[in-house]
Amino acid sequence: MLENKNSRTELSALGEFGLIHELSKHVTIKNQSTLKGIGDDCAVLDHGGKKLLLTTDMLLEGIHFDLAYVPLKHLGYKAIAVNVSDICAMNGTPAQVLVALGISNRFSLEAVEELYSGMLLACEKYGVDLAGGDTSASRSGLTIAVTAIGTGEEGKIVYRSGACETDLICVTGDLGGAYMGLQLLEREKSVFLDNPKVQPDLDGNDYILERQLKPEARTDMITLFRERGILPTSMIDISDGLASELLHLCHASGKGCQVYEEKFPLDHLTSERAKEFGLDPTLCALSGGEDYELLFTLPLKQFDFIKNDPNITVIGHVTSQESGCNMVTRGGSLAEITAQGWDAFLRK
Ligand code: ADP
Ligand code: MG
């Protein structure tokens, strides 16, 4: 794999995407049925003319969640939702999930049932069947790995790679809320650790807490696309922050982008709390992550289909690769977009 067997490359030097890139160099596709392998939100498989979408996402205790403040039921819901979100990102319809659990003896049957109740609630909500999985003892903590399977209509699967110059860049919902929810939960946890007698002060923050603890996959947007005859040219879900996902779309499409800071959809509460925490709301949207909204590009001529929709915001347009990826700030200057998305290997 790596040329010099004696050398040692730290994963932190590569980052998550660098590592995936390194690994993918050694992967070749053998089966004609594998239409798309590594590099998008889902793999795309062709089985007898039917297009299947396949994705997997893992949640690890201590990395992705902290049971000090994440209720197990919410965690179960989120584990399903984040996988369904990747099916949405391909313009697909989710159908089944497989659930693999690594559980330490710290957990009781009742606790695992609580986790499962959240998973089943999400399965109900998204119309998917929990069709199997795997269970193992774990030395430490809880691991949840979910695989989701969905279907895509012929000619309507949307990849990261289809953006064209002048296409509009759109996002669903609002951004940065999940990150602010996390900041709030982390703050209350440290207050509690300093003084266990102090009750958590989370009142009035339901929206951002829900964005963090119980995110939704935007299956409703996929239905809306179908109903209105909207077909994005490219799409990705926003799991790592707008900046990182914009760069993925532009890179995969061989294009650049120009987005406008003033257009970023930010919920009022997100902005308020960000300011209280001394954070820039724009940075929360760009680098926060876990919003699970959809970022997509749309030909100009489809603008009429979305222009009055309160759930969809146009934030900019696709440019040539040579122009780079830029944000026009509120002050009118141009700032280059860099990936500061959530990256497990870089997080201290
Ligand atoms: P997403 O955020 O949409 O879940 P990721 O950034 O996790 O996507 O992954 C990007 C691409 O790399 C996907 O196509 C995914 O299947 C692939 N990938 C991630 N980890 C691995 C791995 N360990 N081996 C092979 N492919 C991987
Ligand atoms: Mg994704």
Short mmCIF file of C-alpha atoms and ligand atoms in Angstrom, two decimals:
data_model
loop_
_atom_site.label_atom_id
_atom_site.label_comp_id
_atom_site.label_asym_id
_atom_site.label_seq_id
_atom_site.Cartn_x
_atom_site.Cartn_y
_atom_site.Cartn_z
CA MET A 1 0.00 0.00 0.00
CA LEU A 2 2.23 2.77 1.23
CA GLU A 3 5.48 2.75 -0.76
CA ASN A 4 7.98 2.61 2.08
CA LYS A 5 7.03 -0.09 4.56
CA ASN A 6 9.23 1.46 7.23
CA SER A 7 7.65 4.87 7.03
CA ARG A 8 4.75 5.82 9.22
CA THR A 9 2.13 8.32 8.13
CA GLU A 10 -0.03 9.72 10.88
CA LEU A 11 -3.75 9.59 10.10
CA SER A 12 -4.03 13.08 11.54
CA ALA A 13 -1.79 14.27 8.70
CA LEU A 14 -4.26 12.86 6.17
CA GLY A 15 -7.59 13.63 7.78
CA GLU A 16 -10.72 11.58 7.13
CA PHE A 17 -11.06 12.45 3.45
CA GLY A 18 -7.34 12.05 2.81
CA LEU A 19 -7.47 8.58 4.33
CA ILE A 20 -10.50 7.58 2.24
CA HIS A 21 -8.66 8.88 -0.84
CA GLU A 22 -5.59 6.78 -0.01
CA LEU A 23 -7.65 3.65 0.55
CA SER A 24 -9.77 4.12 -2.55
CA LYS A 25 -6.63 4.10 -4.77
CA HIS A 26 -6.36 0.37 -4.18
CA VAL A 27 -9.96 -0.46 -4.89
CA THR A 28 -11.02 -1.66 -8.33
CA ILE A 29 -14.58 -2.43 -9.38
CA LYS A 30 -15.03 -6.01 -10.65
CA ASN A 31 -18.77 -6.24 -11.18
CA GLN A 32 -20.73 -4.48 -13.88
CA SER A 33 -23.55 -4.18 -11.38
CA THR A 34 -21.49 -1.65 -9.35
CA LEU A 35 -22.39 1.56 -11.16
CA LYS A 36 -20.79 3.85 -8.57
CA GLY A 37 -18.33 2.85 -5.88
CA ILE A 38 -16.48 5.07 -3.40
CA GLY A 39 -16.95 8.81 -3.72
CA ASP A 40 -20.59 9.76 -3.32
CA ASP A 41 -23.21 9.68 -0.57
CA CYS A 42 -24.20 6.15 -1.61
CA ALA A 43 -22.90 3.37 -3.79
CA VAL A 44 -25.21 2.77 -6.77
CA LEU A 45 -25.90 -0.80 -7.85
CA ASP A 46 -27.74 -2.11 -10.86
CA HIS A 47 -29.56 -5.33 -10.21
CA GLY A 48 -31.63 -6.47 -13.11
CA GLY A 49 -32.33 -2.92 -14.23
CA LYS A 50 -33.35 -1.77 -10.76
CA LYS A 51 -31.04 0.80 -9.22
CA LEU A 52 -30.15 0.24 -5.59
CA LEU A 53 -28.56 2.77 -3.27
CA LEU A 54 -26.32 1.57 -0.44
CA THR A 55 -24.78 3.53 2.39
CA THR A 56 -23.36 2.96 5.84
CA ASP A 57 -22.63 5.29 8.75
CA MET A 58 -21.23 4.58 12.15
CA LEU A 59 -21.79 6.32 15.47
CA LEU A 60 -19.19 5.75 18.19
CA GLU A 61 -19.53 6.62 21.84
CA GLY A 62 -17.02 9.29 22.82
CA ILE A 63 -16.52 10.35 19.19
CA HIS A 64 -19.99 11.02 17.82
CA PHE A 65 -22.06 11.08 20.95
CA ASP A 66 -21.81 11.53 24.70
CA LEU A 67 -24.33 9.60 26.75
CA ALA A 68 -24.00 12.20 29.50
CA TYR A 69 -26.55 14.25 27.58
CA VAL A 70 -27.76 12.20 24.62
CA PRO A 71 -30.86 10.13 25.43
CA LEU A 72 -30.63 6.61 23.99
CA LYS A 73 -33.94 6.92 22.20
CA HIS A 74 -32.76 10.03 20.37
CA LEU A 75 -29.49 8.34 19.54
CA GLY A 76 -31.33 5.44 17.95
CA TYR A 77 -33.44 7.84 15.92
CA LYS A 78 -30.40 9.77 14.76
CA ALA A 79 -28.49 6.62 13.75
CA ILE A 80 -31.27 5.78 11.27
CA ALA A 81 -31.91 9.38 10.15
CA VAL A 82 -28.29 10.06 9.17
CA ASN A 83 -28.26 7.00 6.91
CA VAL A 84 -31.61 7.83 5.34
CA SER A 85 -30.16 11.30 4.73
CA ASP A 86 -27.47 9.79 2.46
CA ILE A 87 -30.19 8.01 0.44
CA CYS A 88 -31.97 11.39 0.11
CA ALA A 89 -28.71 12.94 -1.08
CA MET A 90 -28.92 10.65 -4.14
CA ASN A 91 -32.57 11.62 -4.74
CA GLY A 92 -33.56 8.12 -3.67
CA THR A 93 -36.20 6.39 -1.59
CA PRO A 94 -35.04 4.47 1.51
CA ALA A 95 -36.32 0.94 1.93
CA GLN A 96 -34.36 -1.12 4.47
CA VAL A 97 -31.75 -0.72 7.19
CA LEU A 98 -29.37 -3.19 8.84
CA VAL A 99 -28.23 -2.38 12.38
CA ALA A 100 -24.93 -3.56 13.84
CA LEU A 101 -24.35 -2.97 17.55
CA GLY A 102 -21.26 -3.25 19.74
CA ILE A 103 -22.41 -3.14 23.36
CA SER A 104 -20.41 -3.18 26.58
CA ASN A 105 -21.76 -4.76 29.74
CA ARG A 106 -22.45 -1.27 31.06
CA PHE A 107 -25.76 -1.46 29.16
CA SER A 108 -28.87 -3.32 30.29
CA LEU A 109 -31.60 -4.88 28.16
CA GLU A 110 -33.78 -1.89 29.04
CA ALA A 111 -31.15 0.53 27.77
CA VAL A 112 -30.74 -1.31 24.47
CA GLU A 113 -34.52 -1.46 24.11
CA GLU A 114 -34.63 2.28 24.59
CA LEU A 115 -32.07 2.72 21.81
CA TYR A 116 -34.10 0.39 19.62
CA SER A 117 -37.35 2.24 20.28
CA GLY A 118 -35.76 5.35 18.74
CA MET A 119 -34.55 3.35 15.76
CA LEU A 120 -37.98 1.86 15.19
CA LEU A 121 -39.61 5.28 15.50
CA ALA A 122 -37.33 6.56 12.73
CA CYS A 123 -38.01 3.44 10.63
CA GLU A 124 -41.72 4.19 11.01
CA LYS A 125 -41.27 7.83 10.10
CA TYR A 126 -39.19 7.12 6.97
CA GLY A 127 -41.10 4.00 5.91
CA VAL A 128 -38.09 1.69 6.13
CA ASP A 129 -37.85 -1.88 7.40
CA LEU A 130 -35.28 -2.90 9.96
CA ALA A 131 -34.21 -6.01 8.06
CA GLY A 132 -31.29 -7.35 10.11
CA GLY A 133 -27.89 -6.52 11.55
CA ASP A 134 -25.28 -7.88 13.90
CA THR A 135 -24.63 -7.79 17.64
CA SER A 136 -21.36 -8.10 19.47
CA ALA A 137 -19.94 -7.51 22.92
CA SER A 138 -17.69 -4.46 23.11
CA ARG A 139 -14.79 -3.81 25.49
CA SER A 140 -15.71 -0.21 25.85
CA GLY A 141 -18.73 1.81 25.03
CA LEU A 142 -21.39 1.66 22.41
CA THR A 143 -20.96 1.38 18.65
CA ILE A 144 -23.87 1.69 16.25
CA ALA A 145 -23.27 0.97 12.57
CA VAL A 146 -26.27 1.29 10.29
CA THR A 147 -26.44 0.32 6.64
CA ALA A 148 -29.31 1.69 4.59
CA ILE A 149 -30.62 0.43 1.27
CA GLY A 150 -32.80 2.45 -1.03
CA THR A 151 -33.91 2.68 -4.62
CA GLY A 152 -33.42 5.30 -7.30
CA GLU A 153 -35.50 5.88 -10.39
CA GLU A 154 -33.87 5.36 -13.77
CA GLY A 155 -32.23 8.61 -14.87
CA LYS A 156 -33.12 10.38 -11.64
CA ILE A 157 -30.29 9.41 -9.34
CA VAL A 158 -28.39 12.59 -8.47
CA TYR A 159 -24.62 12.41 -7.98
CA ARG A 160 -22.20 14.91 -6.48
CA SER A 161 -20.64 15.27 -9.90
CA GLY A 162 -23.31 16.84 -12.11
CA ALA A 163 -23.12 20.57 -11.28
CA CYS A 164 -22.92 22.86 -14.36
CA GLU A 165 -21.71 26.45 -14.62
CA THR A 166 -24.45 29.01 -13.80
CA ASP A 167 -26.51 26.42 -11.90
CA LEU A 168 -28.10 27.79 -8.75
CA ILE A 169 -26.74 26.49 -5.46
CA CYS A 170 -29.55 25.73 -3.03
CA VAL A 171 -29.91 24.51 0.53
CA THR A 172 -32.93 23.15 2.35
CA GLY A 173 -33.91 24.28 5.86
CA ASP A 174 -31.42 26.22 7.93
CA LEU A 175 -27.82 25.67 9.00
CA GLY A 176 -25.67 25.78 12.10
CA GLY A 177 -28.45 24.80 14.53
CA ALA A 178 -27.13 21.32 15.27
CA TYR A 179 -23.72 22.76 16.12
CA MET A 180 -25.17 25.36 18.45
CA GLY A 181 -27.26 22.64 20.11
CA LEU A 182 -24.04 20.74 20.74
CA GLN A 183 -22.30 23.81 22.17
CA LEU A 184 -25.17 24.30 24.57
CA LEU A 185 -25.19 20.66 25.70
CA GLU A 186 -21.41 20.70 26.16
CA ARG A 187 -21.64 23.89 28.22
CA GLU A 188 -24.33 22.49 30.48
CA LYS A 189 -22.32 19.30 30.91
CA SER A 190 -19.25 21.20 32.08
CA VAL A 191 -21.36 23.33 34.42
CA PHE A 192 -22.81 20.11 35.83
CA LEU A 193 -19.38 18.53 36.24
CA ASP A 194 -18.16 21.61 38.10
CA ASN A 195 -21.20 21.63 40.32
CA PRO A 196 -23.61 18.67 40.17
CA LYS A 197 -26.20 20.60 42.19
CA VAL A 198 -26.80 23.06 39.36
CA GLN A 199 -29.71 22.01 37.15
CA PRO A 200 -29.16 22.26 33.40
CA ASP A 201 -30.49 25.48 31.93
CA LEU A 202 -31.82 24.46 28.54
CA ASP A 203 -35.14 26.32 28.51
CA GLY A 204 -36.08 28.13 25.35
CA ASN A 205 -33.55 26.22 23.27
CA ASP A 206 -35.75 23.41 22.00
CA TYR A 207 -35.13 24.11 18.34
CA ILE A 208 -31.33 23.86 18.39
CA LEU A 209 -31.38 20.99 20.87
CA GLU A 210 -33.68 19.07 18.57
CA ARG A 211 -31.44 19.87 15.61
CA GLN A 212 -28.57 18.22 17.46
CA LEU A 213 -30.34 15.38 19.22
CA LYS A 214 -33.05 14.41 16.77
CA PRO A 215 -32.10 15.46 13.24
CA GLU A 216 -34.43 14.58 10.39
CA ALA A 217 -33.50 13.28 6.96
CA ARG A 218 -35.15 15.46 4.29
CA THR A 219 -37.30 12.76 2.71
CA ASP A 220 -39.99 15.48 2.49
CA MET A 221 -37.78 17.42 0.06
CA ILE A 222 -37.25 14.36 -2.13
CA THR A 223 -41.04 13.92 -2.29
CA LEU A 224 -41.39 17.60 -3.17
CA PHE A 225 -38.78 17.28 -5.94
CA ARG A 226 -40.74 14.38 -7.39
CA GLU A 227 -44.07 16.18 -7.16
CA ARG A 228 -42.75 19.35 -8.81
CA GLY A 229 -40.59 17.66 -11.41
CA ILE A 230 -37.41 19.12 -9.91
CA LEU A 231 -34.22 17.29 -10.84
CA PRO A 232 -31.06 18.70 -9.22
CA THR A 233 -27.87 18.41 -11.29
CA SER A 234 -25.85 17.49 -8.20
CA MET A 235 -26.61 16.93 -4.53
CA ILE A 236 -25.01 16.04 -1.16
CA ASP A 237 -26.31 16.05 2.39
CA ILE A 238 -24.78 18.46 4.87
CA SER A 239 -23.22 16.24 7.50
CA ASP A 240 -19.85 17.98 7.87
CA GLY A 241 -20.76 21.67 7.38
CA LEU A 242 -21.60 23.74 4.31
CA ALA A 243 -17.95 24.53 3.45
CA SER A 244 -16.84 20.92 3.30
CA GLU A 245 -19.92 19.84 1.29
CA LEU A 246 -19.58 22.73 -1.18
CA LEU A 247 -16.00 21.68 -1.81
CA HIS A 248 -17.08 18.05 -2.31
CA LEU A 249 -19.72 19.09 -4.88
CA CYS A 250 -17.36 21.42 -6.72
CA HIS A 251 -14.49 18.95 -6.68
CA ALA A 252 -16.65 16.05 -7.92
CA SER A 253 -18.18 18.26 -10.63
CA GLY A 254 -14.92 19.94 -11.68
CA LYS A 255 -16.43 23.36 -11.01
CA GLY A 256 -16.11 26.36 -8.69
CA CYS A 257 -18.74 28.27 -6.78
CA GLN A 258 -19.71 31.70 -5.56
CA VAL A 259 -21.97 31.82 -2.52
CA TYR A 260 -23.24 34.83 -0.62
CA GLU A 261 -22.88 35.03 3.15
CA GLU A 262 -26.00 37.17 3.46
CA LYS A 263 -28.06 34.40 1.81
CA PHE A 264 -27.12 31.63 4.25
CA PRO A 265 -30.28 30.39 5.94
CA LEU A 266 -29.82 30.82 9.68
CA ASP A 267 -32.50 30.30 12.26
CA HIS A 268 -33.01 33.22 14.64
CA LEU A 269 -32.23 31.13 17.73
CA THR A 270 -29.05 29.75 16.15
CA SER A 271 -27.77 33.28 15.47
CA GLU A 272 -28.71 34.51 18.95
CA ARG A 273 -27.01 31.66 20.75
CA ALA A 274 -23.95 31.83 18.48
CA LYS A 275 -23.46 35.49 19.40
CA GLU A 276 -23.87 34.68 23.09
CA PHE A 277 -21.15 32.07 22.75
CA GLY A 278 -18.93 34.56 20.94
CA LEU A 279 -19.21 32.58 17.72
CA ASP A 280 -19.83 33.84 14.21
CA PRO A 281 -23.18 32.38 13.00
CA THR A 282 -21.77 32.16 9.45
CA LEU A 283 -18.91 29.99 10.69
CA CYS A 284 -21.40 27.74 12.48
CA ALA A 285 -23.16 27.19 9.14
CA LEU A 286 -19.92 26.70 7.21
CA SER A 287 -18.13 24.43 9.65
CA GLY A 288 -20.68 23.24 12.19
CA GLY A 289 -22.04 20.10 10.59
CA GLU A 290 -24.73 17.57 11.49
CA ASP A 291 -27.58 19.65 10.08
CA TYR A 292 -28.48 16.89 7.57
CA GLU A 293 -29.99 19.39 5.18
CA LEU A 294 -29.55 18.96 1.43
CA LEU A 295 -27.16 21.04 -0.67
CA PHE A 296 -27.98 20.84 -4.37
CA THR A 297 -27.53 22.58 -7.68
CA LEU A 298 -30.33 23.41 -10.07
CA PRO A 299 -30.41 24.70 -13.65
CA LEU A 300 -31.54 28.34 -13.81
CA LYS A 301 -34.61 27.35 -15.78
CA GLN A 302 -35.89 25.35 -12.78
CA PHE A 303 -35.81 28.42 -10.51
CA ASP A 304 -39.56 28.94 -10.82
CA PHE A 305 -40.16 25.54 -9.20
CA ILE A 306 -38.44 26.59 -5.97
CA LYS A 307 -38.57 30.37 -5.81
CA ASN A 308 -41.47 30.64 -3.38
CA ASP A 309 -40.59 27.67 -1.24
CA PRO A 310 -39.78 28.67 2.36
CA ASN A 311 -37.79 25.44 2.80
CA ILE A 312 -35.34 26.13 -0.01
CA THR A 313 -32.80 28.97 -0.18
CA VAL A 314 -30.63 29.92 -3.12
CA ILE A 315 -27.21 30.79 -1.70
CA GLY A 316 -25.18 31.29 -4.88
CA HIS A 317 -24.23 29.79 -8.21
CA VAL A 318 -21.78 27.41 -9.82
CA THR A 319 -18.75 28.93 -11.55
CA SER A 320 -15.76 27.60 -13.48
CA GLN A 321 -13.16 25.54 -11.65
CA GLU A 322 -10.55 28.24 -12.31
CA SER A 323 -12.59 30.79 -10.34
CA GLY A 324 -12.27 28.64 -7.22
CA CYS A 325 -14.75 28.31 -4.37
CA ASN A 326 -15.57 31.68 -2.86
CA MET A 327 -17.95 33.38 -0.50
CA VAL A 328 -18.97 37.00 -0.95
CA THR A 329 -19.00 38.34 2.61
CA ARG A 330 -21.59 40.74 3.99
CA GLY A 331 -18.96 43.44 3.57
CA GLY A 332 -18.70 42.64 -0.15
CA SER A 333 -15.21 41.10 -0.13
CA LEU A 334 -14.33 37.68 -1.51
CA ALA A 335 -13.26 34.94 0.91
CA GLU A 336 -12.00 31.57 -0.23
CA ILE A 337 -13.96 28.63 1.12
CA THR A 338 -11.77 26.15 2.94
CA ALA A 339 -12.77 22.87 4.49
CA GLN A 340 -12.99 23.16 8.21
CA GLY A 341 -15.67 20.54 8.37
CA TRP A 342 -15.90 18.13 11.17
CA ASP A 343 -13.00 15.71 10.87
CA ALA A 344 -12.62 12.99 13.47
CA PHE A 345 -8.88 12.59 12.96
CA LEU A 346 -8.16 16.24 13.45
CA ARG A 347 -10.42 16.79 16.43
CA LYS A 348 -8.52 16.93 19.66
P1 ADP B 1 -20.99 10.68 3.86
O1 ADP B 1 -20.54 11.85 4.70
O2 ADP B 1 -21.93 11.04 2.79
O3 ADP B 1 -21.45 9.50 4.69
P2 ADP B 1 -18.23 9.99 3.70
O4 ADP B 1 -17.53 11.29 3.68
O5 ADP B 1 -18.33 9.22 4.99
O6 ADP B 1 -19.69 10.18 3.08
O7 ADP B 1 -17.58 9.03 2.64
C1 ADP B 1 -17.26 9.49 1.35
C2 ADP B 1 -17.13 8.28 0.42
O8 ADP B 1 -16.10 7.41 0.86
C3 ADP B 1 -18.39 7.42 0.36
O9 ADP B 1 -18.54 6.97 -0.97
C4 ADP B 1 -18.07 6.26 1.29
O10 ADP B 1 -18.77 5.08 0.93
C5 ADP B 1 -16.57 6.10 1.09
N1 ADP B 1 -15.87 5.54 2.27
C6 ADP B 1 -15.79 6.05 3.52
N2 ADP B 1 -15.04 5.28 4.33
C7 ADP B 1 -14.61 4.24 3.57
C8 ADP B 1 -13.78 3.09 3.81
N3 ADP B 1 -13.24 2.86 5.02
N4 ADP B 1 -13.55 2.24 2.79
C9 ADP B 1 -14.10 2.46 1.58
N5 ADP B 1 -14.89 3.52 1.28
C10 ADP B 1 -15.14 4.41 2.25
MG MG B 2 -23.56 12.26 2.80
#
